CSV table of C-alpha atoms and ligand atoms in Angstrom, one decimal:
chain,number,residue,atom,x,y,z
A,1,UNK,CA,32.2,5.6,34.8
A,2,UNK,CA,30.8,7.5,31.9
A,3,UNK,CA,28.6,6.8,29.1
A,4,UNK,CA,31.6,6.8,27.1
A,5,UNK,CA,33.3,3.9,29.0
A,6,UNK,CA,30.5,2.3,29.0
A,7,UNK,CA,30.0,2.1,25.2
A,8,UNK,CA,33.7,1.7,24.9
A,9,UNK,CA,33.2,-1.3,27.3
A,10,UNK,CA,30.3,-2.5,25.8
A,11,UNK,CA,32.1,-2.4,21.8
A,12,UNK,CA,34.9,-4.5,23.8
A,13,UNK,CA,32.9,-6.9,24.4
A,14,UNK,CA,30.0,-7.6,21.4
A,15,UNK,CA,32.0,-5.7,18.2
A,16,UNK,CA,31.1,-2.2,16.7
A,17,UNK,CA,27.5,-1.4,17.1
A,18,UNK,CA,24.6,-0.3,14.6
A,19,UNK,CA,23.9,3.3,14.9
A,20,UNK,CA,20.5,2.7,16.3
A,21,UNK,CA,22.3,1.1,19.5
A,22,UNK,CA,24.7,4.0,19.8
A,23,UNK,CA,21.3,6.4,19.9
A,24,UNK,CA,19.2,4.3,22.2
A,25,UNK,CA,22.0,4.4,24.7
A,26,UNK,CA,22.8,8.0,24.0
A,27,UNK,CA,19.2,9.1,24.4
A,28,UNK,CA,17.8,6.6,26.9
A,29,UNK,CA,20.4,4.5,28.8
A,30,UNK,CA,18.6,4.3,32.0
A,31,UNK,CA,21.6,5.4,34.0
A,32,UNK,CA,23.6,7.9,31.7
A,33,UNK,CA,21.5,8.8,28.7
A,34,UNK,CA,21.0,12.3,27.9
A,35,UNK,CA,16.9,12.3,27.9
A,36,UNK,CA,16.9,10.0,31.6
A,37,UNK,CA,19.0,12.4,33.5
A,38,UNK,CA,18.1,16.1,32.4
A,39,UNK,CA,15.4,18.8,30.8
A,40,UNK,CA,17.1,19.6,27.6
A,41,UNK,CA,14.7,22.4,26.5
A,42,UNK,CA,14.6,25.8,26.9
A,43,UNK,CA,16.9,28.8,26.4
A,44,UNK,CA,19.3,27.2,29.1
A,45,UNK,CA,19.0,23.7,27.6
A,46,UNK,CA,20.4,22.1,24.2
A,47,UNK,CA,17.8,22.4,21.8
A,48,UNK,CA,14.3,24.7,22.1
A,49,UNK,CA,10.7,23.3,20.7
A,50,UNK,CA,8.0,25.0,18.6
A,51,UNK,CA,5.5,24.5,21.9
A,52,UNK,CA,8.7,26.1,23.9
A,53,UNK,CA,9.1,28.7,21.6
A,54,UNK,CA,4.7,30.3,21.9
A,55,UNK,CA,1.9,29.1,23.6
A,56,UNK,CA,0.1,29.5,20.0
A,57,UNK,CA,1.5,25.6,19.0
A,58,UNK,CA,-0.4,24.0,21.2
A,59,UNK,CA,-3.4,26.4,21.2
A,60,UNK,CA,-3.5,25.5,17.5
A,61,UNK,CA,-3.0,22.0,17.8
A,62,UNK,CA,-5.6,21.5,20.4
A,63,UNK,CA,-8.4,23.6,19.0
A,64,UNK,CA,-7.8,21.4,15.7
A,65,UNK,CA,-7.6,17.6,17.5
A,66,UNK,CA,-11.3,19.0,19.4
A,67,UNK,CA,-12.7,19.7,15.8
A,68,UNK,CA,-12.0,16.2,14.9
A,69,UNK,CA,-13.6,15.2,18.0
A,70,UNK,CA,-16.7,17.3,17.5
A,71,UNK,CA,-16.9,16.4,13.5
A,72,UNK,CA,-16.6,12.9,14.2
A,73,UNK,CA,-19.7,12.8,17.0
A,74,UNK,CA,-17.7,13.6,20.1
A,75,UNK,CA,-17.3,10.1,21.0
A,76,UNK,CA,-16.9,9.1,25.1
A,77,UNK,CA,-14.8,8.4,26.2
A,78,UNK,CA,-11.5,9.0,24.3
A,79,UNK,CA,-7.8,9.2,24.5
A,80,UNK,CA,-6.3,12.1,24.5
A,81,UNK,CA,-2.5,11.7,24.0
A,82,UNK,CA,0.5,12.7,23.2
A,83,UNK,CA,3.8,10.9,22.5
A,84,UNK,CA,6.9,12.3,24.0
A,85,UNK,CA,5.5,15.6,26.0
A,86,UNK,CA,8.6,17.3,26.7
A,87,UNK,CA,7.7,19.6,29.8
A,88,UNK,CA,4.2,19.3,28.9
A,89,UNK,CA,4.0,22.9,27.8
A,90,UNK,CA,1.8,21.8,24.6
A,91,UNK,CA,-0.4,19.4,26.6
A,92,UNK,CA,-1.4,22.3,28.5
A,93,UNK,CA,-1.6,25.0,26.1
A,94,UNK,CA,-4.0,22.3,24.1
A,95,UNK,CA,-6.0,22.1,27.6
A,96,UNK,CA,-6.5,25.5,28.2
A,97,UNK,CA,-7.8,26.2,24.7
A,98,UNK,CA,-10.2,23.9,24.8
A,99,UNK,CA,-11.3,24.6,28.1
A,100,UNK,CA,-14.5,25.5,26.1
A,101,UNK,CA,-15.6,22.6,23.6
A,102,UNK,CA,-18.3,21.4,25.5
A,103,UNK,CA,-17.8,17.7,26.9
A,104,UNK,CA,-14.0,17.4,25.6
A,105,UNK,CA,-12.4,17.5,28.9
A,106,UNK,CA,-15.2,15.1,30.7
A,107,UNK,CA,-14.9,12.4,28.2
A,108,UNK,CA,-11.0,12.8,27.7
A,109,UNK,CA,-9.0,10.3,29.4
A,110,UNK,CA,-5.0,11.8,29.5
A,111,UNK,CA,-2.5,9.7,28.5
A,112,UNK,CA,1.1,10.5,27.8
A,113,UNK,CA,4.0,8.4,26.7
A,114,UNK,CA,7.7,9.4,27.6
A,115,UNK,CA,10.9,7.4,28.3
A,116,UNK,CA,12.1,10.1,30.7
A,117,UNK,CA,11.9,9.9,34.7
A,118,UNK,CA,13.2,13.3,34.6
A,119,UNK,CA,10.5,14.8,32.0
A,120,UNK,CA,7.7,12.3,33.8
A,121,UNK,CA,8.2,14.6,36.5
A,122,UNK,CA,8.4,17.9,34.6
A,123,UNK,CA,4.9,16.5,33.1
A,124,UNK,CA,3.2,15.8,36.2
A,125,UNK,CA,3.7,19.0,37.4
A,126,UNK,CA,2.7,21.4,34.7
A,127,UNK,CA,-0.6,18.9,34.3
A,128,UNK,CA,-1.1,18.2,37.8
A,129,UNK,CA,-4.7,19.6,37.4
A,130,UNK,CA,-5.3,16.8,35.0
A,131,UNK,CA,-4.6,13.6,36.3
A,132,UNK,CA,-2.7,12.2,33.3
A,133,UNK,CA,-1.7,8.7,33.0
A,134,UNK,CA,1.4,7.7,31.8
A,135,UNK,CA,2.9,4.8,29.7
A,136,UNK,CA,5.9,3.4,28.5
A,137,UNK,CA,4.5,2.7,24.7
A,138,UNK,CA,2.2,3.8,22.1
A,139,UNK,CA,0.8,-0.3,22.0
A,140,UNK,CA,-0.5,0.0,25.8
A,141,UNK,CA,-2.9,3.2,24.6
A,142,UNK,CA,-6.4,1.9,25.7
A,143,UNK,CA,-8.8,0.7,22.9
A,144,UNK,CA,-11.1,3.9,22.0
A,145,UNK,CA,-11.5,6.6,20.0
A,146,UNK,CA,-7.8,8.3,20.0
A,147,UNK,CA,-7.3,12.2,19.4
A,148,UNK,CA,-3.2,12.2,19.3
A,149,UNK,CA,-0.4,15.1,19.3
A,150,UNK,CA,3.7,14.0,18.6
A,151,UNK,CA,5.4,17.3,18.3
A,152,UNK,CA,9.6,16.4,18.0
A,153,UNK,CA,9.1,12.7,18.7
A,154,UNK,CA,10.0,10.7,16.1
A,155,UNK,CA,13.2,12.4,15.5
A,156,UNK,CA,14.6,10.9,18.8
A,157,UNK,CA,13.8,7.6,17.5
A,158,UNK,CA,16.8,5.6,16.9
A,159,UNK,CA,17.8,5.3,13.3
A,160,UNK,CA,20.0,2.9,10.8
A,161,UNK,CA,22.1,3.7,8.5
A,162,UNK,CA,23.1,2.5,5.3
A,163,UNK,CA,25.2,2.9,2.4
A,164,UNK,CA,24.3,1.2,-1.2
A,165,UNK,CA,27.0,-0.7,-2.6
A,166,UNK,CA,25.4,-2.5,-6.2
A,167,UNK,CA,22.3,-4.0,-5.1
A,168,UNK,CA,23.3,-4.5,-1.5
A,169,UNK,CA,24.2,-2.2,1.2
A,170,UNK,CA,26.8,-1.6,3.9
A,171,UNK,CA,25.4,-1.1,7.2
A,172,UNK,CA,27.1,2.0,9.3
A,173,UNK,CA,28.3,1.3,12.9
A,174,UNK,CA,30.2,2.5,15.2
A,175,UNK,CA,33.2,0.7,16.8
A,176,UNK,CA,36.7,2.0,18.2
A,177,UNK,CA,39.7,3.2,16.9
A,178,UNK,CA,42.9,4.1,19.2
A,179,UNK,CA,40.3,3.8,22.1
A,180,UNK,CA,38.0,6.7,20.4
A,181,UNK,CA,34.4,6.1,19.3
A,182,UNK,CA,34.6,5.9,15.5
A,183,UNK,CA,32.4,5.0,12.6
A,184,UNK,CA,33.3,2.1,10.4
A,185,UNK,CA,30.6,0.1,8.2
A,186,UNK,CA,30.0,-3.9,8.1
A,187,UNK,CA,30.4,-5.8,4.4
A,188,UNK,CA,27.5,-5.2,2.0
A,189,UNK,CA,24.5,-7.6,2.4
A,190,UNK,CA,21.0,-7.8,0.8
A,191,UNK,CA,18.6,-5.2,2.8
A,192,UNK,CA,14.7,-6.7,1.8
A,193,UNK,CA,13.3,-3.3,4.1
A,194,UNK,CA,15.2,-1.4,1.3
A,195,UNK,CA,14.0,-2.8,-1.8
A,196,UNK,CA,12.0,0.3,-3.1
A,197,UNK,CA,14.7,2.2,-2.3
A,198,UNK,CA,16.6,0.6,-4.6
A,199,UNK,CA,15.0,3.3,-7.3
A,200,UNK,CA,15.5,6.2,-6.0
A,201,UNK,CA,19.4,5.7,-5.1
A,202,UNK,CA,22.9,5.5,-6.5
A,203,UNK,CA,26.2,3.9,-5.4
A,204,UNK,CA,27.2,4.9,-2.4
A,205,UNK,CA,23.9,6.8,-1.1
A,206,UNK,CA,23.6,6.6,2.6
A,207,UNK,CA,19.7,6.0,3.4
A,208,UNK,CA,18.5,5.8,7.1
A,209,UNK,CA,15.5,3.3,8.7
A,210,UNK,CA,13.7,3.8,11.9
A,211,UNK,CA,12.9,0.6,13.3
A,212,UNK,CA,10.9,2.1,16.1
A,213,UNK,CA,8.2,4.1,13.7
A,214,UNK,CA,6.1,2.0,11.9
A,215,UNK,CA,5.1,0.0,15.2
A,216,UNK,CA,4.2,2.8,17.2
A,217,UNK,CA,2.4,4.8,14.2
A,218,UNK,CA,0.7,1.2,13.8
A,219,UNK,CA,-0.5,1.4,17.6
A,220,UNK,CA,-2.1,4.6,16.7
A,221,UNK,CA,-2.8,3.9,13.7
A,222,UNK,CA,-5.0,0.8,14.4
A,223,UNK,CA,-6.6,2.7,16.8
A,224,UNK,CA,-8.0,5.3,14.9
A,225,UNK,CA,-8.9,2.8,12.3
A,226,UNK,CA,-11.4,0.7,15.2
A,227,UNK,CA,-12.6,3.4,17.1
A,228,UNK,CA,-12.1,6.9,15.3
A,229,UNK,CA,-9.9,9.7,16.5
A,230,UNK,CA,-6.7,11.2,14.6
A,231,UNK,CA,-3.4,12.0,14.9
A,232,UNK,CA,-1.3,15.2,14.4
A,233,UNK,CA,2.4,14.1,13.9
A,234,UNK,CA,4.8,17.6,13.5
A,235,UNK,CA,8.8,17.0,13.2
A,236,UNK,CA,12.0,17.6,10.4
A,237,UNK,CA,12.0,15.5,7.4
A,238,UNK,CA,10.7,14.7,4.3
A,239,UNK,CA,8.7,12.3,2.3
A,240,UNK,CA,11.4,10.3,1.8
A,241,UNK,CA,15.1,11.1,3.7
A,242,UNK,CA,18.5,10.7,1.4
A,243,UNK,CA,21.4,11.0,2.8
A,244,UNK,CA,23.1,11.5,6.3
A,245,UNK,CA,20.5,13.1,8.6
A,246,UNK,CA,22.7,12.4,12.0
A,247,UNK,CA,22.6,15.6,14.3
A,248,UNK,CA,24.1,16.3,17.5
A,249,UNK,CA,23.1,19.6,19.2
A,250,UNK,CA,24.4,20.5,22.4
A,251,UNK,CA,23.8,24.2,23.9
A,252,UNK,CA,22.0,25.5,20.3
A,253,UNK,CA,25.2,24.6,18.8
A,254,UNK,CA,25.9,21.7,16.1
A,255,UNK,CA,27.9,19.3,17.7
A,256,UNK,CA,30.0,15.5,16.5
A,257,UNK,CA,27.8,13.0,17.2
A,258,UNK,CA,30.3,10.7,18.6
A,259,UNK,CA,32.1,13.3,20.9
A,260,UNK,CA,30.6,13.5,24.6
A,261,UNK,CA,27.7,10.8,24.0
A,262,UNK,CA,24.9,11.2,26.3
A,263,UNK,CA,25.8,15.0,26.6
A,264,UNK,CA,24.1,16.3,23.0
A,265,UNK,CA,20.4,16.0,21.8
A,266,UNK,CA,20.8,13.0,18.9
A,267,UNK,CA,18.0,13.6,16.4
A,268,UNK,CA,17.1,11.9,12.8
A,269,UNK,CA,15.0,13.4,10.1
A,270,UNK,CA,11.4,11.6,9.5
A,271,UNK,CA,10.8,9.2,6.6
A,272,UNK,CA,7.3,10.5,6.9
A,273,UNK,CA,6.8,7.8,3.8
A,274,UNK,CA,7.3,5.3,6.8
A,275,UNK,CA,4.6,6.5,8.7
A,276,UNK,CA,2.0,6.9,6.3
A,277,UNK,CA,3.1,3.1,4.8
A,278,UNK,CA,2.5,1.9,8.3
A,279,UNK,CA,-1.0,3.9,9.2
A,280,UNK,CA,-2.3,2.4,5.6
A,281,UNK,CA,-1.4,-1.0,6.8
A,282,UNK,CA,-3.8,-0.9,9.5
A,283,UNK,CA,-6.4,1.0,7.1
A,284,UNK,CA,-5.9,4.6,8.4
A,285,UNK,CA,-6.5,7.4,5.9
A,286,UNK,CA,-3.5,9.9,5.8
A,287,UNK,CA,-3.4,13.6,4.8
A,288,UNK,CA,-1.2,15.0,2.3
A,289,UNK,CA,2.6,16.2,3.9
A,290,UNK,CA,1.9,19.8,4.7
A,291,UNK,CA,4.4,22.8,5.8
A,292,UNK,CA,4.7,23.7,9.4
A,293,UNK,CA,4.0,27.3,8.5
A,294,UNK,CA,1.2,26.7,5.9
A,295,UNK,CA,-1.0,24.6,8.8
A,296,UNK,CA,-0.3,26.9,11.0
A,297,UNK,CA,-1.3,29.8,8.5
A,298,UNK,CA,-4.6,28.1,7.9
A,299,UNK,CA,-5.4,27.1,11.7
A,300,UNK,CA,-5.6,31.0,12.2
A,301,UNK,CA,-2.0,31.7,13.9
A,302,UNK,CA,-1.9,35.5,12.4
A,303,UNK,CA,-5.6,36.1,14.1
A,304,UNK,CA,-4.4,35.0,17.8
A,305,UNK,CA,-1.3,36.4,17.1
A,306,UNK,CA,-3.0,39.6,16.8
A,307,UNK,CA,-5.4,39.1,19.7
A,308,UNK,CA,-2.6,38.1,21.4
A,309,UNK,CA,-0.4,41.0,20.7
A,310,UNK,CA,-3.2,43.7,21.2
A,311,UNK,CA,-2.4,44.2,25.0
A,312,UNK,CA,1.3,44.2,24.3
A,313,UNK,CA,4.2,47.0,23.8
A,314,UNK,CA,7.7,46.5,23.3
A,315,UNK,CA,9.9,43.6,24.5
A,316,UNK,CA,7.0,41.5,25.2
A,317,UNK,CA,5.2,42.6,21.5
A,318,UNK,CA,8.4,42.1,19.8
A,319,UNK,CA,9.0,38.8,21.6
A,320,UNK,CA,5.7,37.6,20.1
A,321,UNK,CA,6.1,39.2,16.5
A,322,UNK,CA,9.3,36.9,16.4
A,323,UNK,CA,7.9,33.5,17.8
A,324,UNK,CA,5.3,34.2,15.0
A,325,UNK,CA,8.1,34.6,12.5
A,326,UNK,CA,10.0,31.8,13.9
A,327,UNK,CA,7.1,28.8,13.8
A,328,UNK,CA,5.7,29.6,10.4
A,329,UNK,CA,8.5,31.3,8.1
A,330,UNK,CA,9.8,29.5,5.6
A,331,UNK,CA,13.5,30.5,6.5
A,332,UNK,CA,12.7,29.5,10.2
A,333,UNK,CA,10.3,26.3,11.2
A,334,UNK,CA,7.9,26.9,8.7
A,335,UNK,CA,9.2,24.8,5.9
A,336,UNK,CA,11.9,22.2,7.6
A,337,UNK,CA,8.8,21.3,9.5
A,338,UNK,CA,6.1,19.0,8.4
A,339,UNK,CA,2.5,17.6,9.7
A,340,UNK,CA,1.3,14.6,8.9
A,341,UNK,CA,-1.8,13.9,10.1
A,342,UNK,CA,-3.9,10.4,10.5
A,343,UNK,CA,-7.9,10.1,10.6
A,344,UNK,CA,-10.3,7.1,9.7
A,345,UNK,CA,-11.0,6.7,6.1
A,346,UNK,CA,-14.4,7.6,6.5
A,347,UNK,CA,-14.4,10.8,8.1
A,348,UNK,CA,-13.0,14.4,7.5
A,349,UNK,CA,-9.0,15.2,7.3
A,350,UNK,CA,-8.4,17.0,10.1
A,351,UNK,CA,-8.1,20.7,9.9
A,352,UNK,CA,-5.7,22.8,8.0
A,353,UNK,CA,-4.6,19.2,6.1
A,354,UNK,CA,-5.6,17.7,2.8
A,355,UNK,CA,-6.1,14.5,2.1
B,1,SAH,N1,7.3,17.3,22.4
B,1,SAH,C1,8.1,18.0,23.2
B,1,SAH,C2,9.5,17.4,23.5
B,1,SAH,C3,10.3,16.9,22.3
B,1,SAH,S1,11.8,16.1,22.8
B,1,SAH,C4,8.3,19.4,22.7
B,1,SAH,O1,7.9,19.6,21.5
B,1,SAH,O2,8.8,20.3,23.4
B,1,SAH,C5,11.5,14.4,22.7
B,1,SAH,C6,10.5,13.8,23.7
B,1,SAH,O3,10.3,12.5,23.4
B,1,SAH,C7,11.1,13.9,25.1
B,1,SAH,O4,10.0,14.1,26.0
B,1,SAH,C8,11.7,12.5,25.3
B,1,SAH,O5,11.9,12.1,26.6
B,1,SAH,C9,10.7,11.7,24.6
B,1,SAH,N2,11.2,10.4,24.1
B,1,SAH,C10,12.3,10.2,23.3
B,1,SAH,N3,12.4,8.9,22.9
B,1,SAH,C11,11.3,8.3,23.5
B,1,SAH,C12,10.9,6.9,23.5
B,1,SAH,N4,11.5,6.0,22.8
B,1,SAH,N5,9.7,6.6,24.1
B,1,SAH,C13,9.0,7.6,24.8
B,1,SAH,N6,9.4,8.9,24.8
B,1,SAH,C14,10.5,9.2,24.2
C-alpha cells in the first residue's frame, strides 16, 4: 500500500477531505508521510534551508537570541529551543557561536520540537554533545524564560483553503475523480475566523488559514510574556497571504501537489498577521515584519562573511561569496523571506528588528 491508496481509501470511506488533512498526512502520516520516513534537505534531497545553505544563519541567529538573554539579565535557567530543527545544523551553528557569552550554555536547558523519527535522529546526532530534549509540542515547553529559533517551520503547517463566494466562502478539498486525487470545493457557508478578511477580498479570492499557528505561537508566546525570553520566527510569506500559496517541491523542482503524495515537500506561505494576533493575545510585544536580507545585513553577515572568506581561495571563496548572495539578496532569500520576532513588552526588540 501506498500513501496514495491510503488517501484514496480513506476519501472512500469519510468523503473528500479539507486540504489541511491532505497535508498532515502528506507530511506526517506516521507510516508513509514524507517528513517520518526521510531527510529531505540538502543538495541530494527535495528542498535546501537557509541554515543548510552557510553556517552564518545560525551564527547570526544565535549571537542575536544571547543578546536578548544578556539584555534581559541572563535569567537561569532558560529554554533554549527551537521548533522543527531539520538536521540540527542551525542548533549547532547557534551553539558554537555562543560558546563564548558567559553562563548561556550552563543555564540553557535544550529543547527541540520535531514530528520526525527520522530527523529526531539526524538531531541527536549533530547535538549529541548537548543533551537536548525533545518534544512533541510547543505547549509542553517548560515554564521559564524562553529564547526560541523556527527557521522553515510554520510553512509545513497544514493549511485551509478558501474561496469567497458573497459573504460566505467555499471551502477547497480534495476528493476523487476516475480514481485520481482531485480538488473539488464544498457549498459556500459563513467562515466567523474570516470575518476581517472580508475587507481586503473580492469574489472568488482564495484565502488560506493555519489552524496549527496561533496555538503553538500562543505556547511561546505566553511564555515569553510570564517569564521573559524571545522568539525569532524566519519563513515565506507576508503580512497577510492572498491567494493560492500550495507548493509541492520534489528534487528542487516545482512539482503538483496532488501527484505522488508523501513524495514532495508540501509547504504554505505564513500569514505572519496570524502569528503576531496570537502572541498579542497572550500580551507579547511583536517586532515590525522585517526582510530576510535586511536582518541579516544589520546582525553583521558582510563582517563574518569577510572574516570568514579571508583564509579562502577559489571554489571554497566562491562557494561562500554565493551563500552570501543567496540568504540576503533581494532576488534570492533576502526578500521572500521574513523575521518576525517576539519579546516581552517591557524589554528591548531583539536585535536587527524594530518594534
Ligand atoms: N529548520 C530546519 C528544517 C525545516 S523543514 C531548517 O531550516 O533546515 C521543517 C521541519 O519542521 C522539519 O524538521 C520537520 O520534521 C518539522 N515539522 C514539520 N511539521 C511539524 C510539526 N507539526 N510538529 C513538529 N515538527 C514539525
Amino acid at each position: 500500500m501506498s500513501l496514495a491508496d491510503h488517501l484514496a481509501a480513506r476519501i472512500q470511506a469519510d468523503g473528500p477531505m479539507s486540504v489541511a488533512a491532505y497535508m498532515a498526512d502528506c507530511l506526517l502520516h506516521p507510516q508513509y508521510g514524507y517528513y517520518t520516513t526521510r531527510d529531505p534537505l540538502g543538495a541530494k534531497g527535495d528542498f535546501i534551508t537557509a541554515p543548510e545553505i552557510s553556517q552564518m544563519f545560525g551564527e547570526l541567529i544565535g549571537l542575536a537570541l544571547a543578546q536578548c538573554w544578556l539584555d534581559q539579565g541572563a535569567p537561569a535557567p532558560f529554554t533554549l529551543a527551537e521548533l522543527g530543527p531539520g538536521r540540527g545544523t542551525l542548533m549547532a551553528d547557534l551553539l558554537r557561536a555562543t560558546r563564548g557569552v558567559p553562563g548561556f550554555h550552563a543555564a540553557m536547558q535544550l529543547c527541540l520540537v520535531e514530528a520526525s523519527p527520522e530527523l529526531r535522529k539526524s538531531q541527536a546526532k549533530t547535538l549529541e554533545a548537548y543533551a537536548p530534549e525533545w518534544l512533541d509540542h510547543a505547549d509542553a515547553l517548560p515554564d521559564q524564560p524562553l529564547f526560541l529559533v523556527a527557521n522553515e517551520f510554520f510553512d509545513a503547517l497544514p493549511i485551509r483553503q478558501f474561496i469567497r463566494s458573497g459573504d460566505h466562502w467555499s471551502e477547497k478539498r480534495i476528493g476523487l475523480t476516475d480514481g485520481a486525487l482531485a480538488f473539488g470545493l464544498s457549498p459556500a457557508a459563513p467562515q466567523p475566523a474570516l470575518d476581517h478578511r472580508l475587507q481586503d477580498t473580492q469574489e472568488g479570492d482564495l484565502v488560506e488559514i493555519c489552524d496549527a499557528a496561533a496555538p503553538a505561537t500562543q505556547a511561546i508566546a505566553a511564555r515569553i510574556a510570564t517569564h521573559g525570553g524571545a522568539a525569532l520566527i524566519a519563513d515565506y510569506g507576508d503580512w497577510r497571504a492572498l491567494g493560492d500559496t500550495l507548493q509541492a517541491l520534489r528534487a528542487h523542482e516545482p512539482a503538483d501537489p496532488l501527484q505522488a503524495p508523501g513524495e514532495a515537500d508540501l509547504t504554505a506561505h505564513v500569514d505572519f498577521e496570524a502569528l503576531a494576533m496570537a502572541a498579542k493575545s497572550k500580551g507579547c510585544a511583536y517586532t515590525r515584519l522585517t526582510p530576510q536580507g535586511v536582518f541579516l545585513e544589520r546582525l553583521g553577515i558582510t563582517d563574518r562573511a569577510r572574516a570568514l572568506a579571508a583564509p579562502l581561495q577559489g571554489d571554497r571563496l566562491k562557494t561562500l561569496i554565493a551563500a552570501h548572495r543567496r540568504l540576503t539578496h533581494p532576488e534570492e532569500m533576502g526578500n521572500l523571506f521574513k523575521i518576525l520576532g517576539l519579546y516581552p513588552s517591557q524589554a528591548a526588540p531583539p536585535p536587527g528588528l524594530n518594534p
